[in-house]
Short mmCIF file of C-alpha atoms and ligand atoms in Angstrom, two decimals:
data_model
loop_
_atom_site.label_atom_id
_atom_site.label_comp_id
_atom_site.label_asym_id
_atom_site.label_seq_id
_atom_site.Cartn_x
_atom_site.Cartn_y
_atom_site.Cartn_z
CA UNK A 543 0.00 0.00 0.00
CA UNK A 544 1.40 3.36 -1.07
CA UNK A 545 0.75 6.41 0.88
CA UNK A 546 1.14 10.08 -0.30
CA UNK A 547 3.65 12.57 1.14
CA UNK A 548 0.45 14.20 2.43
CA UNK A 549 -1.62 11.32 4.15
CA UNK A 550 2.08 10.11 5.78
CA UNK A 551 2.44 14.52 7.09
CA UNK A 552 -1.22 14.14 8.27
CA UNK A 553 -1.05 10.34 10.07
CA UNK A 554 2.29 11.62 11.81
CA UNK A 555 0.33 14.68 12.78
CA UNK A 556 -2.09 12.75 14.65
CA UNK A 557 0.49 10.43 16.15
CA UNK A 558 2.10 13.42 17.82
CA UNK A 559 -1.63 14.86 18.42
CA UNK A 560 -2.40 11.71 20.56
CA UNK A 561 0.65 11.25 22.12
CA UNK A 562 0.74 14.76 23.61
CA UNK A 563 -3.04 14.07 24.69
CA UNK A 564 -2.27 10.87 26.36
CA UNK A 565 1.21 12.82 28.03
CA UNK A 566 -0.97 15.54 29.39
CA UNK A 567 -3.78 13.50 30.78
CA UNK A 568 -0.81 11.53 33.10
CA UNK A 569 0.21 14.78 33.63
CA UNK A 570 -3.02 15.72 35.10
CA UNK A 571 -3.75 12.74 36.86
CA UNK A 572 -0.72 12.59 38.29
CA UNK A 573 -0.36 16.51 39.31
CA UNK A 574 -4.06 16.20 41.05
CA UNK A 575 -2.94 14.74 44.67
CA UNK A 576 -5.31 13.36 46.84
CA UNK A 577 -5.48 12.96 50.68
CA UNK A 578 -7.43 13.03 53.71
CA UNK A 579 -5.96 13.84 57.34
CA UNK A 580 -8.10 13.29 61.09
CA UNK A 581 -7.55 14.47 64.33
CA UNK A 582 -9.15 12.73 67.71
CA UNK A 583 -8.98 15.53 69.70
CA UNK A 584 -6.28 17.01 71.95
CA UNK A 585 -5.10 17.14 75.30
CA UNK A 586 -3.36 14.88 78.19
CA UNK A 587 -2.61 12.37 75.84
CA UNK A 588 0.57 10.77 77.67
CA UNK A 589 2.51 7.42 76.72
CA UNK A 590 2.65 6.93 80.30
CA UNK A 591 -1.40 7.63 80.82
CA UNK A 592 -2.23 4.96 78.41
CA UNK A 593 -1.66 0.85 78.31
CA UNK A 594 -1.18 -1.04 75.82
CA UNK A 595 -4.54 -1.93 74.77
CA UNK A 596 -5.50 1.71 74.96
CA UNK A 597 -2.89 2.30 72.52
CA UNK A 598 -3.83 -0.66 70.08
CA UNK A 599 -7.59 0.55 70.28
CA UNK A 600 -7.00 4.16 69.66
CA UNK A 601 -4.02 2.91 66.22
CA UNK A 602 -6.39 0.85 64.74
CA UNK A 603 -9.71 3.19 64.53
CA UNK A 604 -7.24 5.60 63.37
CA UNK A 605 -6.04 3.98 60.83
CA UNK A 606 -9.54 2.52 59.91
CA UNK A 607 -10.55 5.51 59.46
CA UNK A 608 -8.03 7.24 56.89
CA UNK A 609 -8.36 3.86 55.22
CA UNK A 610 -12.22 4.43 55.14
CA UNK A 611 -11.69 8.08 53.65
CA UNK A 612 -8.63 7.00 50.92
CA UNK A 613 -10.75 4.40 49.92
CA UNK A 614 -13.34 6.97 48.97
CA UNK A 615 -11.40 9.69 47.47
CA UNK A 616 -9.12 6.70 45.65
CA UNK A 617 -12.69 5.91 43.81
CA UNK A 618 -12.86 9.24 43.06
CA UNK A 619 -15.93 10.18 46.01
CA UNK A 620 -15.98 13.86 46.73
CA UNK A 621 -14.14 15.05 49.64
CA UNK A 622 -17.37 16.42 51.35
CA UNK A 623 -18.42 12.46 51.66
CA UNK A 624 -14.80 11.01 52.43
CA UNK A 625 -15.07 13.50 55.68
CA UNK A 626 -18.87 12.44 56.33
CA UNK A 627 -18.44 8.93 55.99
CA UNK A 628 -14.61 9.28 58.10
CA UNK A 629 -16.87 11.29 61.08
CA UNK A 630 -19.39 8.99 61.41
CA UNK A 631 -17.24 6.07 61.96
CA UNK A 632 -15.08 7.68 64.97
CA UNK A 633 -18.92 9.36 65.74
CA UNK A 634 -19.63 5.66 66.22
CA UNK A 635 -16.64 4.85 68.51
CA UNK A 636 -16.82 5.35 71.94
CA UNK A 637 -12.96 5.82 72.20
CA UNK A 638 -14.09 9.81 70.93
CA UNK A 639 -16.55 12.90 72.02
CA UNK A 640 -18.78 12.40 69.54
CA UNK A 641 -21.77 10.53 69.08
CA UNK A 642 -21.68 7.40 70.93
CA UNK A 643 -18.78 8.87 73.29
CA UNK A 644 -20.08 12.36 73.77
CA UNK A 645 -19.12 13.63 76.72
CA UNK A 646 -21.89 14.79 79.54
CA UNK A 647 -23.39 18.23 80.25
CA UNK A 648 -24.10 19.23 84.10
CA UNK A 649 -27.78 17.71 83.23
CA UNK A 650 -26.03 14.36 82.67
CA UNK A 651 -27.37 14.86 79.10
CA UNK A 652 -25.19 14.81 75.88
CA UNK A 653 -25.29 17.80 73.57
CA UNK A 654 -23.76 17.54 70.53
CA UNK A 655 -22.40 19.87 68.09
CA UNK A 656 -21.04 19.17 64.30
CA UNK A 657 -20.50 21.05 61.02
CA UNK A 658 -18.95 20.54 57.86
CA UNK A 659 -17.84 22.64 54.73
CA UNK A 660 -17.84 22.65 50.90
CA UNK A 661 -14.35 24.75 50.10
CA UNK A 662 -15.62 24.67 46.38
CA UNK A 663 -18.87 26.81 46.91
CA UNK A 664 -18.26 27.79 50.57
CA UNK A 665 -21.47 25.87 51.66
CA UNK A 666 -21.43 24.82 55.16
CA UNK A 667 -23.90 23.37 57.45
CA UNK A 668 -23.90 22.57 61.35
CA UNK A 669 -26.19 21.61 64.23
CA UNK A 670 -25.43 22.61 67.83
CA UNK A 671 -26.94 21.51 71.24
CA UNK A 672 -28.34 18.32 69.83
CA UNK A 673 -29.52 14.99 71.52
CA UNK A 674 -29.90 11.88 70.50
CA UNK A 675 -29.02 12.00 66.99
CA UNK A 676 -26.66 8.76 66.31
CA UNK A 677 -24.71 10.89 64.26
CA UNK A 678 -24.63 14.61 64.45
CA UNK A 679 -22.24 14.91 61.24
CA UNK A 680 -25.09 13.52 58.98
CA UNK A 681 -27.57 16.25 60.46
CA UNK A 682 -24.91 19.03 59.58
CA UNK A 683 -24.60 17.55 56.05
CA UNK A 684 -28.52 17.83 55.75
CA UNK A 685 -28.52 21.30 56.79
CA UNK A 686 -26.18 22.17 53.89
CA UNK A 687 -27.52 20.17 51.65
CA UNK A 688 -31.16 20.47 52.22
CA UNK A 689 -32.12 23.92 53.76
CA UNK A 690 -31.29 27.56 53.17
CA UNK A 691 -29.27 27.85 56.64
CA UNK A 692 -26.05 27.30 58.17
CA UNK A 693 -26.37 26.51 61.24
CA UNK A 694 -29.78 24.91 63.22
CA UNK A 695 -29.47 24.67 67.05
CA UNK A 696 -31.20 22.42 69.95
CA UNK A 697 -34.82 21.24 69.46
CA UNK A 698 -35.70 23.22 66.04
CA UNK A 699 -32.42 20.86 64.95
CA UNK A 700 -33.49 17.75 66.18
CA UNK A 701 -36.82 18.61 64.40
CA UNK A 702 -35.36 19.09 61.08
CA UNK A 703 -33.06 16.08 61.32
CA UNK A 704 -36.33 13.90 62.32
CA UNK A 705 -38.08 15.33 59.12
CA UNK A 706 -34.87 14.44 57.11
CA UNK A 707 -35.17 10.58 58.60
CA UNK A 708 -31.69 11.18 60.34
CA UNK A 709 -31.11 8.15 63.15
CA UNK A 710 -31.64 8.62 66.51
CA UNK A 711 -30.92 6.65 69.09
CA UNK A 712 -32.09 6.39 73.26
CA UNK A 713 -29.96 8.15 76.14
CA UNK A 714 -28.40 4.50 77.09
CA UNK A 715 -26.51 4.31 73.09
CA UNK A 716 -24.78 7.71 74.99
CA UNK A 717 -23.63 6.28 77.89
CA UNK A 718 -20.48 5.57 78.34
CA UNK A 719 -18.74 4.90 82.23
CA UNK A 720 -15.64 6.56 81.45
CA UNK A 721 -17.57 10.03 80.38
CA UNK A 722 -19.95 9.32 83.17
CA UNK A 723 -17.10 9.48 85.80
CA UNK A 724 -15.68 12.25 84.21
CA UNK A 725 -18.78 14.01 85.09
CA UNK A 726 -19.00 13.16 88.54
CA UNK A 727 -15.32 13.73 89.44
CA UNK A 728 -15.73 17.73 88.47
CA UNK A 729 -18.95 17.74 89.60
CA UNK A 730 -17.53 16.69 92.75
CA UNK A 731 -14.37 18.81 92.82
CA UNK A 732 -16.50 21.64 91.82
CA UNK A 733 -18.50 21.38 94.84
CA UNK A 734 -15.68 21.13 96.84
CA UNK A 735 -13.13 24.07 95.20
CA UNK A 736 -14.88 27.81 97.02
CA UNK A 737 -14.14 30.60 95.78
CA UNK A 738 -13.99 29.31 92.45
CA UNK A 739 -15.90 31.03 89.72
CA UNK A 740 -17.74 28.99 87.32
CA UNK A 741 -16.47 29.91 84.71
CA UNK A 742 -12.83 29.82 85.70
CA UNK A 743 -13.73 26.20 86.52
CA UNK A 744 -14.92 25.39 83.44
CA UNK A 745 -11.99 26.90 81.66
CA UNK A 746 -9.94 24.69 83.58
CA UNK A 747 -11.31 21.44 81.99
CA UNK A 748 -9.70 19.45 79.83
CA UNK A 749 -11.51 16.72 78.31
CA UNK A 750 -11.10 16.28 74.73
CA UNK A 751 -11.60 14.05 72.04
CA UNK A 752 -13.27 15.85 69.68
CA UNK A 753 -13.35 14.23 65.85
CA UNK A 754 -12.21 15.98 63.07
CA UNK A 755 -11.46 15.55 59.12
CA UNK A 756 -10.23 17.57 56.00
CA UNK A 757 -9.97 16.03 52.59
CA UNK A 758 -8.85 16.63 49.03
CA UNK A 759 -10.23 14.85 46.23
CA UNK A 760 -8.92 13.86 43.02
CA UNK A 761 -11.03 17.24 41.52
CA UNK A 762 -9.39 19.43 43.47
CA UNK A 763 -11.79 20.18 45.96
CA UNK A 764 -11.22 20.70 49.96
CA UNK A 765 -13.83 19.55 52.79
CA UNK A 766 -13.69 20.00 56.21
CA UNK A 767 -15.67 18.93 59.19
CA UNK A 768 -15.86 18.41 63.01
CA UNK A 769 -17.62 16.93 65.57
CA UNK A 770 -18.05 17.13 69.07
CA UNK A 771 -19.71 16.46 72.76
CA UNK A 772 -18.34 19.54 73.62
CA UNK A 773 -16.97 19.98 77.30
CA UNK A 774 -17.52 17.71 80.43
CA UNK A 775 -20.03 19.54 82.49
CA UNK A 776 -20.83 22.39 80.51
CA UNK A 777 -23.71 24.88 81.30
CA UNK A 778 -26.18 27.21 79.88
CA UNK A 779 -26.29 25.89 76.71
CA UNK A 780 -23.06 26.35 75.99
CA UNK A 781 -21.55 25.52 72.27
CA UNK A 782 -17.94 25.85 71.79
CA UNK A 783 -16.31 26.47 67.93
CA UNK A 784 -16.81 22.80 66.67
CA UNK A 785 -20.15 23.86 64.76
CA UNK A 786 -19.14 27.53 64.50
CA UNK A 787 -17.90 28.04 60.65
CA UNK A 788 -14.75 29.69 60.78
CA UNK A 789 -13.58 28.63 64.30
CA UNK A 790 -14.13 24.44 64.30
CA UNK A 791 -14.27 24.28 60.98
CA UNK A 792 -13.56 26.05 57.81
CA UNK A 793 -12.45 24.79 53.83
CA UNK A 794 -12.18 26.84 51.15
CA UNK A 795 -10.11 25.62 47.75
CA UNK A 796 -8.31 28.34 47.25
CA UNK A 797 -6.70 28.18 50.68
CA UNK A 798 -7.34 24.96 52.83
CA UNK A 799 -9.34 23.50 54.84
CA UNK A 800 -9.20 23.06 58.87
CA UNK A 801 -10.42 21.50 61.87
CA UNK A 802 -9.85 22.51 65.34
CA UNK A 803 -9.67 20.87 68.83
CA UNK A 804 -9.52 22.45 72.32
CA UNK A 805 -10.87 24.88 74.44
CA UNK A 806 -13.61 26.18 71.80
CA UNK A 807 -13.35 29.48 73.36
CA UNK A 808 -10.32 30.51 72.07
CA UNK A 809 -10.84 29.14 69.19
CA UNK A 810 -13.94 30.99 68.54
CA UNK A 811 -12.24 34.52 69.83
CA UNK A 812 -9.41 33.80 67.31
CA UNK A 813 -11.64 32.64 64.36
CA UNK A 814 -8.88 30.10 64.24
CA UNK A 815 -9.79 27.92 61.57
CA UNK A 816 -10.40 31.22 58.89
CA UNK A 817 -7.72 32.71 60.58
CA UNK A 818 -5.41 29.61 58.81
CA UNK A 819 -6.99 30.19 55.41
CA UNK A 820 -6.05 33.88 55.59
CA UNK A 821 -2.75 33.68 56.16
CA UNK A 822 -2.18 31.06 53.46
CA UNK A 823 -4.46 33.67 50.77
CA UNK A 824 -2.72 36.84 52.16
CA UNK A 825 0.15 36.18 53.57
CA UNK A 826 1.94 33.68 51.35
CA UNK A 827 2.07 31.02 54.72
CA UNK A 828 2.50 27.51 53.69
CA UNK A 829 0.09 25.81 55.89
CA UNK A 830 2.86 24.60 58.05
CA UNK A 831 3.56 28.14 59.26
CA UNK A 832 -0.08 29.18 59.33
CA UNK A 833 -1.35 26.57 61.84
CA UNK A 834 1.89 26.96 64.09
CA UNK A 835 1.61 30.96 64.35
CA UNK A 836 -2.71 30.26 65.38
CA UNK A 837 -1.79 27.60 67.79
CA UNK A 838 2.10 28.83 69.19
CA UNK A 839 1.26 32.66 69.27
CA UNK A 840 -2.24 33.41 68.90
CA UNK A 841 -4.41 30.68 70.93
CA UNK A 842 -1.50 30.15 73.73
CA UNK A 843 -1.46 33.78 74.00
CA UNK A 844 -4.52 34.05 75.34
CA UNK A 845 -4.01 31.01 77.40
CA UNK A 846 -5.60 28.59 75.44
CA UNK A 847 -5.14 25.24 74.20
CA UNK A 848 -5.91 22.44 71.48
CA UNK A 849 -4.31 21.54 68.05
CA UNK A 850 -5.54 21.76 64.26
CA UNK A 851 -4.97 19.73 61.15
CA UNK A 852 -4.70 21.66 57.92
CA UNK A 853 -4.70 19.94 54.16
CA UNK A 854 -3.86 22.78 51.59
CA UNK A 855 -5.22 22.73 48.17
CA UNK A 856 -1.61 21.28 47.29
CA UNK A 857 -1.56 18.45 48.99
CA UNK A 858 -0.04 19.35 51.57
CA UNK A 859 -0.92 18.23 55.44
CA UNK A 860 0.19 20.40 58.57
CA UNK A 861 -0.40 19.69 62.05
CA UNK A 862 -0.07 21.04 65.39
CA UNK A 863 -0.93 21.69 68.93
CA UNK A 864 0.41 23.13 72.65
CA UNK A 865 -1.69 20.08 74.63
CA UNK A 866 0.94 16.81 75.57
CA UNK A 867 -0.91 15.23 72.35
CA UNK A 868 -3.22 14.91 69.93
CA UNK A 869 -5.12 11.75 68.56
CA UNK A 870 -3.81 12.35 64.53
CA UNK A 871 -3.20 10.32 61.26
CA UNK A 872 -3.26 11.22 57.13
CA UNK A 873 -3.14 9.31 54.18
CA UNK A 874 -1.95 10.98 50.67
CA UNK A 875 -2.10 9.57 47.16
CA UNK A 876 1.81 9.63 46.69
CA UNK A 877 1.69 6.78 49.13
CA UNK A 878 2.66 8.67 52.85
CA UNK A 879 0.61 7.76 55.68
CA UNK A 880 1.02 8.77 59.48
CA UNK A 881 -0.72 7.91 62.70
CA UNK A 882 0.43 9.77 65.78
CA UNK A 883 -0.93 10.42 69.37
CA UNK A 884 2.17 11.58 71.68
CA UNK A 885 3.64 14.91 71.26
CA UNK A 886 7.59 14.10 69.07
CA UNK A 887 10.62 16.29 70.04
CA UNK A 888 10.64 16.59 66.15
CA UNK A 889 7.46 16.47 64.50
CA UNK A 890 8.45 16.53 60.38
CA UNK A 891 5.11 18.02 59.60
N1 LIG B 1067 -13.53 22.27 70.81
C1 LIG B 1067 -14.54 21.53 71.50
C2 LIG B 1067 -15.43 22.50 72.24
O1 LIG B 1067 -14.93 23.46 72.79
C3 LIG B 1067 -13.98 20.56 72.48
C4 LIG B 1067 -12.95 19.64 71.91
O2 LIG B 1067 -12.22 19.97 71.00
O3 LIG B 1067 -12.84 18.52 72.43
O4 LIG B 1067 -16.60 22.26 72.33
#
C-alpha cells in the first residue's frame, strides 16, 4: 500500500496529536494529589497515661478511618463524603466525644455539636446543642444540603433532622462509664473548690476528644468537618467552635481547609480555623507556618489550648498543637501515611 507525502504529514500529525493528549492526561492525573488527614482531639494524651490496649484501640480506629476516607477519594468520592463517611465512623466509637462517646453536660445529658464545609462553593452546614441524633455529622450535612441555613441549634435541629429521617438513638446508646465518671469527678471537685468562679472552673477542663477531618479529592476540591460532645459539664447551653464556621471548621479551595480541637473558646475569639486560610491567601504562609503561628502565638497567648490539622489545596498536610498530644493520622495519594498520638521532640510536619 502506497501512501502520499500528504496522508504520511497528516497520520504523523495525529500520532504526535495523541501522544501529547495521552502525556498531558498523566500529567493531570498525576499533578491532582489526593489525601485526607483526622484528628481525635487534643489534650493529656501521655505514653505513660495509656496501656497497651489503649494504645492498640486508639491505632487501629485511626487507621480505619483514613483507610475508610482514601478508599473513597481513591474511587474518586468527593471530599465532602470522604469526611462524612470518616466522622461517622469515629462518631460511632466510643474511644471519641462524639456521638456514641459524647461527653456529659451538668444535666447528665449529651449535647452535641457538628459542622462541615464545601471549600468549592463555601457551603457549610452545622447543628449545635443536639440529643440523640446517632450521628450529628449527617444532620450538619442535611442542613447544607437540604435547607437555606447554616447553622440549626437544639430542638428546632433535632426537628429538622427527624423530618430528614436522620437516626436517633435512646440516652443508654450515649452512655459511656468513662464520660460518666468524668462528670462526677468535676462535679464533685466543683462542689468542693470555694471561691472558684464557674467559669474559671470550666476553663480549667480538659476533656477532649473531639473528631475531626479535611480532605482533598482527586477534583481538586477541599472539605472540612468536626464533631463534638463539647466539654464535660458544661452549662447554659453552651456551644464551643466545633459547629461555629470559621472557628471548628472552615475549607475553602483556594486556601485549605481546617479543623480545630480544644478549648472552643479561644478558638472561637481567634476565628482560628479562617484565621489559617487567611494567612495562606494573604500572607503567602505555607500551611505549616499558618497553623503553628494560630496555635504557638495566637491561641496560647490568650491562654488557650488544642491543636488543628490543615490539608492545603496542594496536597499538603500540617499539624499542630500546645496540649501533651493529639489523637492524629493522614493518608496521601503519593503513598505517605502517618498515625500519631504523643507529642515528638521533632514532629516533620
Ligand atoms: N472544641 C470543643 C469545644 O470546645 C472541644 C474539643 O475539641 O474537644 O466544644
Amino acid at each position: 500500500m502506497q501512501y502520499t507525502l500528504r496522508q504520511i504529514g497528516f497520520l504523523f500529525l495525529l500520532f504526535l496529536l495523541t501522544t501529547s493528549c495521552k502525556k498531558k492526561a498523566k500529567e493531570i492525573l498525576k499533578e491532582q494529589p489526593y489525601a485526607i488527614v483526622i484528628h481525635g482531639g487534643a489534650g493529656t494524651i501521655l505514653p505513660e497515661n495509656m496501656s497497651a490496649t489503649q494504645k492498640e484501640q486508639y491505632h487501629t480506629i485511626l487507621e480505619k478511618a483514613i483507610k475508610k476516607g482514601f478508599f473513597i477519594l481513591e474511587k474518586g468520592g468527593t471530599s465532602l463524603t470522604a469526611v462524612q463517611k470518616t466522622i461517622q465512623l469515629l462518631e460511632d466509637s466510643p474511644l471519641f466525644n462524639a456521638g456514641k462517646g459524647a461527653v456529659f453536660d451538668n444535666q447528665g445529658k449529651n449535647k452535641m455539636d457538628a459542622s462541615i464545609m464545601d471549600g468549592k462553593t463555601l457551603n457549610s452546614g452545622a447543628v449545635a446543642g443536639v440529643s440523640n441524633i446517632k450521628n450529628p455529622i449527617n444532620a450538619a450535612r442535611l442542613v447544607m444540603d437540604s435547607t437555606k441555613y447554616v447553622l440549626l441549634f437544639g430542638k428546632g435541629a433535632e426537628i429538622f433532622a427527624q423530618q430528614q429521617g436522620v437516626k436517633f438513638e435512646p440516652d443508654a446508646y450515649f452512655y459511656t462509664k468513662g464520660r460518666h465518671e468524668s462528670l462526677l469527678r468535676v462535679q464533685k471537685k466543683e462542689r468542693n473548690v470555694r471561691g472558684y468562679s464557674i467559669d474559671s472552673k470550666q476553663k480549667k477542663l480538659k476533656h477532649y476528644g473531639t473528631v475531626g477531618a479535611v480532605a482533598l479529592d482527586k477534583n481538586g476540591n477541599i472539605a472540612a468537618a468536626t464533631s463534638t460532645g463539647g466539654l464535660t459539664n458544661k452549662k447554659y447551653g453552651r456551644i464551643g467552635d466545633s459547629p461555629i464556621i470559621g472557628a471548628g471548621t472552615y475549607a475553602n479551595n483556594k486556601t485549605c481547609g481546617v479543623s480545630s480541637t480544644g478549648t472552643g473558646e479561644y478558638f472561637i475569639r481567634t476565628l482560628a480555623a479562617h484565621e489559617v486560610s487567611n494567612l495562606i491567601y494573604y500572607k503567602n504562609f505555607s500551611a505549616k507556618e499558618a497553623v503553628k503561628e494560630v496555635i504557638h502565638n495566637q491561641i496560647t497567648s490568650l491562654g488557650g489550648d488544642g491543636g488543628m490539622i490543615v490539608l492545603d489545596k496542594n496536597g499538603n498536610i500540617a499539624w499542630s498543637f500546645n496540649t501533651k498530644g493529639m489523637y492524629r493520622a493522614y493518608k496521601k495519594s503519593n503513598g505517605d501515611e502517618k498515625i500519631k498520638m504523643f507529642k515528638m521532640v521533632k514532629d516533620t510536619i
